[in-house]
Amino acid sequence: QVQLVESGGGSVQAGGSLRLSCATSGLTYTSGCMAWFRQAPGKEREGVASITTSGGSTYYTDSVKGRFTISQDKASNTLYLQMNSLRPEDSAMYYCAATRRWMTRCTVVSVINTWGQGTQVTVSS
C-alpha cells in the first residue's frame, strides 16, 4: 500500500523560501509520475509541478516556473518541492500525489491514485 507523508510547510514572509518533503512508502512503480498540488480555501485543487519517477522529466505550471523546483531522491524515497521567492498567492494546503500511470506530466486531479494528507503553507505580505 502506497503512503505519502508531507512535511516542511509553515509560515514565511513574501520573498522567502520553504522546502516541502514527501516521504513515500510502498511506491514500487518505475514508470509512474509524482506531483505537488495545492488548494487554497474556496478554490479548486491545482497541480503545481510533477516529475516522472523513471527519468526525472519535470513539468511546472506557469505561475511557479523559475521559482519552484521539484526533485526526487530515490535512495531515501523522498519527493521535494523547493519554493523560492514565495508570494502571498502561493498560500495554500500543499499535497503530495502519485500515479502509477506513465505520463510526462501528472498535474491533473483525475489521474492521481494516491494523495498525502497535506501540509499548510502561508505567505504573508
mmCIF file of C-alpha atoms in Angstrom:
data_model
loop_
_atom_site.group_PDB
_atom_site.id
_atom_site.type_symbol
_atom_site.label_atom_id
_atom_site.label_comp_id
_atom_site.label_asym_id
_atom_site.label_seq_id
_atom_site.Cartn_x
_atom_site.Cartn_y
_atom_site.Cartn_z
ATOM 1 C CA GLN A 1 0.000 0.000 0.000
ATOM 2 C CA VAL A 2 1.392 3.373 -1.043
ATOM 3 C CA GLN A 3 1.645 6.040 1.628
ATOM 4 C CA LEU A 4 2.702 9.657 1.189
ATOM 5 C CA VAL A 5 3.561 11.887 4.151
ATOM 6 C CA GLU A 6 4.303 15.578 3.621
ATOM 7 C CA SER A 7 6.307 17.876 5.867
ATOM 8 C CA GLY A 8 8.043 21.225 5.697
ATOM 9 C CA GLY A 9 5.122 23.608 5.499
ATOM 10 C CA GLY A 10 4.928 26.733 7.615
ATOM 11 C CA SER A 11 4.597 30.492 7.643
ATOM 12 C CA VAL A 12 7.012 32.749 5.797
ATOM 13 C CA GLN A 13 7.137 36.329 4.596
ATOM 14 C CA ALA A 14 6.857 37.204 0.927
ATOM 15 C CA GLY A 15 10.149 36.637 -0.842
ATOM 16 C CA GLY A 16 11.110 33.820 1.494
ATOM 17 C CA SER A 17 11.699 30.136 0.838
ATOM 18 C CA LEU A 18 10.402 26.787 2.034
ATOM 19 C CA ARG A 19 11.232 23.217 1.114
ATOM 20 C CA LEU A 20 8.465 20.656 1.239
ATOM 21 C CA SER A 21 9.274 16.965 1.620
ATOM 22 C CA CYS A 22 7.142 13.930 0.856
ATOM 23 C CA ALA A 23 8.236 10.640 2.388
ATOM 24 C CA THR A 24 6.966 7.728 0.342
ATOM 25 C CA SER A 25 6.482 4.091 1.250
ATOM 26 C CA GLY A 26 5.205 1.199 -0.778
ATOM 27 C CA LEU A 27 5.920 3.049 -4.009
ATOM 28 C CA THR A 28 7.181 0.457 -6.445
ATOM 29 C CA TYR A 29 6.337 1.864 -9.825
ATOM 30 C CA THR A 30 9.238 2.569 -12.108
ATOM 31 C CA SER A 31 7.156 4.230 -14.797
ATOM 32 C CA GLY A 32 4.814 6.445 -12.832
ATOM 33 C CA CYS A 33 4.672 10.093 -12.009
ATOM 34 C CA MET A 34 4.644 12.152 -8.832
ATOM 35 C CA ALA A 35 3.382 15.662 -8.301
ATOM 36 C CA TRP A 36 2.688 18.500 -5.921
ATOM 37 C CA PHE A 37 -0.770 20.040 -5.855
ATOM 38 C CA ARG A 38 -2.125 22.931 -3.830
ATOM 39 C CA GLN A 39 -5.543 24.069 -2.744
ATOM 40 C CA ALA A 40 -6.446 27.442 -1.292
ATOM 41 C CA PRO A 41 -9.744 27.995 0.562
ATOM 42 C CA GLY A 42 -12.624 28.270 -1.878
ATOM 43 C CA LYS A 43 -10.513 27.263 -4.850
ATOM 44 C CA GLU A 44 -10.045 24.072 -6.823
ATOM 45 C CA ARG A 45 -7.021 21.873 -6.260
ATOM 46 C CA GLU A 46 -4.366 22.702 -8.853
ATOM 47 C CA GLY A 47 -1.276 20.859 -9.983
ATOM 48 C CA VAL A 48 1.876 22.845 -9.334
ATOM 49 C CA ALA A 49 4.684 20.577 -10.541
ATOM 50 C CA SER A 50 5.304 16.968 -11.493
ATOM 51 C CA ILE A 51 8.202 14.608 -12.143
ATOM 52 C CA THR A 52 8.370 11.214 -13.812
ATOM 53 C CA THR A 53 9.664 8.554 -11.440
ATOM 54 C CA SER A 54 11.823 6.883 -14.091
ATOM 55 C CA GLY A 55 13.674 9.645 -15.868
ATOM 56 C CA GLY A 56 13.047 12.754 -13.811
ATOM 57 C CA SER A 57 11.285 14.712 -16.548
ATOM 58 C CA THR A 58 9.657 17.719 -14.891
ATOM 59 C CA TYR A 59 6.703 19.994 -15.530
ATOM 60 C CA TYR A 60 5.698 23.265 -13.846
ATOM 61 C CA THR A 61 2.578 25.331 -14.037
ATOM 62 C CA ASP A 62 3.271 28.816 -15.367
ATOM 63 C CA SER A 63 2.735 30.629 -12.075
ATOM 64 C CA VAL A 64 5.643 28.837 -10.366
ATOM 65 C CA LYS A 65 8.144 28.482 -13.208
ATOM 66 C CA GLY A 66 11.536 29.829 -12.215
ATOM 67 C CA ARG A 67 10.590 29.873 -8.516
ATOM 68 C CA PHE A 68 9.768 26.263 -7.611
ATOM 69 C CA THR A 69 11.845 23.134 -8.201
ATOM 70 C CA ILE A 70 10.567 19.577 -7.912
ATOM 71 C CA SER A 71 13.064 16.783 -7.315
ATOM 72 C CA GLN A 72 13.256 13.241 -6.060
ATOM 73 C CA ASP A 73 15.788 11.262 -4.042
ATOM 74 C CA LYS A 74 15.282 7.615 -4.910
ATOM 75 C CA ALA A 75 17.749 6.462 -2.256
ATOM 76 C CA SER A 76 15.575 7.883 0.505
ATOM 77 C CA ASN A 77 12.232 7.565 -1.323
ATOM 78 C CA THR A 78 11.561 11.255 -0.880
ATOM 79 C CA LEU A 79 9.969 13.834 -3.141
ATOM 80 C CA TYR A 80 10.823 17.510 -2.651
ATOM 81 C CA LEU A 81 9.445 20.882 -3.653
ATOM 82 C CA GLN A 82 11.858 23.782 -3.206
ATOM 83 C CA MET A 83 9.872 27.015 -3.189
ATOM 84 C CA ASN A 84 11.705 30.328 -3.560
ATOM 85 C CA SER A 85 10.502 33.912 -3.952
ATOM 86 C CA LEU A 86 7.226 32.986 -2.313
ATOM 87 C CA ARG A 87 4.207 35.214 -2.816
ATOM 88 C CA PRO A 88 1.019 35.603 -0.767
ATOM 89 C CA GLU A 89 -0.892 33.923 -3.602
ATOM 90 C CA ASP A 90 1.201 30.773 -3.030
ATOM 91 C CA SER A 91 -0.555 30.304 0.326
ATOM 92 C CA ALA A 92 -2.449 27.006 0.294
ATOM 93 C CA MET A 93 -2.519 23.451 1.541
ATOM 94 C CA TYR A 94 0.092 21.552 -0.462
ATOM 95 C CA TYR A 95 -0.412 17.881 -1.302
ATOM 96 C CA CYS A 96 1.996 15.230 -2.496
ATOM 97 C CA ALA A 97 0.459 12.900 -5.092
ATOM 98 C CA ALA A 98 1.353 9.872 -7.154
ATOM 99 C CA THR A 99 0.073 7.867 -10.067
ATOM 100 C CA ARG A 100 1.284 4.525 -11.389
ATOM 101 C CA ARG A 101 0.310 5.539 -14.922
ATOM 102 C CA TRP A 102 3.106 6.553 -17.255
ATOM 103 C CA MET A 103 2.767 10.141 -18.335
ATOM 104 C CA THR A 104 5.116 13.056 -18.854
ATOM 105 C CA ARG A 105 3.053 15.249 -16.549
ATOM 106 C CA CYS A 106 0.518 14.335 -13.871
ATOM 107 C CA THR A 107 -0.857 17.652 -12.675
ATOM 108 C CA VAL A 108 -4.481 16.728 -13.250
ATOM 109 C CA VAL A 109 -6.503 15.526 -10.250
ATOM 110 C CA SER A 110 -8.254 12.760 -12.182
ATOM 111 C CA VAL A 111 -5.047 10.820 -12.920
ATOM 112 C CA ILE A 112 -3.846 10.624 -9.313
ATOM 113 C CA ASN A 113 -4.026 7.285 -7.450
ATOM 114 C CA THR A 114 -2.653 8.312 -4.075
ATOM 115 C CA TRP A 115 -2.681 11.531 -2.028
ATOM 116 C CA GLY A 116 -0.828 12.673 1.051
ATOM 117 C CA GLN A 117 -2.598 14.405 3.921
ATOM 118 C CA GLY A 118 -1.277 17.868 3.070
ATOM 119 C CA THR A 119 0.956 20.491 4.641
ATOM 120 C CA GLN A 120 -0.021 24.148 5.054
ATOM 121 C CA VAL A 121 1.993 26.962 3.501
ATOM 122 C CA THR A 122 1.183 30.546 4.493
ATOM 123 C CA VAL A 123 2.943 33.509 2.914
ATOM 124 C CA SER A 124 2.403 36.942 4.447
ATOM 125 C CA SER A 125 2.942 40.235 2.664
#
